[in-house]
Short mmCIF file of C-alpha atoms in Angstrom, two decimals:
data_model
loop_
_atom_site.label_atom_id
_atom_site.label_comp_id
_atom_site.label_asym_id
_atom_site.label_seq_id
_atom_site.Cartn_x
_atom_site.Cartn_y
_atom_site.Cartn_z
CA UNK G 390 -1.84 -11.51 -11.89
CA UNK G 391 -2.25 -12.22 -8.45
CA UNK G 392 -5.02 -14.38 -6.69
CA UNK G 393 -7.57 -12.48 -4.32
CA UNK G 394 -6.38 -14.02 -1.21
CA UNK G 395 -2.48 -12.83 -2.42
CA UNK G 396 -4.25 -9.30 -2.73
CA UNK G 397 -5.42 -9.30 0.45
CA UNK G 398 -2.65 -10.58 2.40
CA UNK G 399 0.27 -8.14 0.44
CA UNK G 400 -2.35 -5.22 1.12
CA UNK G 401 -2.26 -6.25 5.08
CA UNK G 402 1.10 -6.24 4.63
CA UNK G 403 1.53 -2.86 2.91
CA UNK G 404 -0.82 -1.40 5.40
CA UNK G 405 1.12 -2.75 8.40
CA UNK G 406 4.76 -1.49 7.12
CA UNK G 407 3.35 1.65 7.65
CA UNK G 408 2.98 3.50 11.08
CA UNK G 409 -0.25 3.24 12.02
CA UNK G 410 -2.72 4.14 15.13
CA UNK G 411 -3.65 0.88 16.71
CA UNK G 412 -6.77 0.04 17.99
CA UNK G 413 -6.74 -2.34 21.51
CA UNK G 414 -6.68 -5.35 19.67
CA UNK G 415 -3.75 -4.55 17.03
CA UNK G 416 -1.65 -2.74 20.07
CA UNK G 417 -2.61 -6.20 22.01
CA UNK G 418 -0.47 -8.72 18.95
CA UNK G 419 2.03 -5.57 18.70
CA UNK G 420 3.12 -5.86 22.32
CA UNK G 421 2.86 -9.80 22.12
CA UNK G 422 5.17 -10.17 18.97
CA UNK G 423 7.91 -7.50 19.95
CA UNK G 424 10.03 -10.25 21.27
CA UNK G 425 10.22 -12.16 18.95
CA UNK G 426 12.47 -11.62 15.97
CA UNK G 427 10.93 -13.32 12.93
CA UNK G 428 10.35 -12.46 9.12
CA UNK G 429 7.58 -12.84 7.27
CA UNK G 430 8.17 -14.63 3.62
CA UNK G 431 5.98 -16.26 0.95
CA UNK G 432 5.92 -19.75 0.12
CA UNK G 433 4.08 -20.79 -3.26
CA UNK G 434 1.37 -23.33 -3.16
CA UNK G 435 3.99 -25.48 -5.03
CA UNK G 436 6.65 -25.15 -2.66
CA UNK G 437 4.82 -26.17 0.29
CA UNK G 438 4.63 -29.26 0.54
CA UNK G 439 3.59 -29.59 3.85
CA UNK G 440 0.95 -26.81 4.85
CA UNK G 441 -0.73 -26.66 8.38
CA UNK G 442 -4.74 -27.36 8.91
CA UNK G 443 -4.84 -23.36 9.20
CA UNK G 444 -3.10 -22.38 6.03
CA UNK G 445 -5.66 -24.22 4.10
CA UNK G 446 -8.70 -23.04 2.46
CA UNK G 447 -11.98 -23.72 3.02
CA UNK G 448 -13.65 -24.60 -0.61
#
């Protein structure tokens, strides 16, 4: 059973894997990431044990 916030971050990513028609904004972080080669991967709670101000949440 997954968390809420888990949901909603593996259905953007779902969604994304998919081609899609981008609005301005999407086509904007499209064209900005392109260069870069990078992969995106999960980290448990557990595991990281050193999270940035931005990948905590509020609560």
């Amino acid at each position: 059973n997954y968390k809420i916030y888990d949901k909603e971050m593996l259905a953007n990513l779902m969604y994304f894997r998919k081609p899609q028609n981008l609005n301005c904004r999407q086509a904007c972080w499209v064209t900005d990431l392109q260069d870069y080669k990078f992969i995106i991967k999960h980290q448990p709670g557990k595991a990281n044990t050193k999270p940035d101000l931005l990948s905590q949440h509020a609560g």
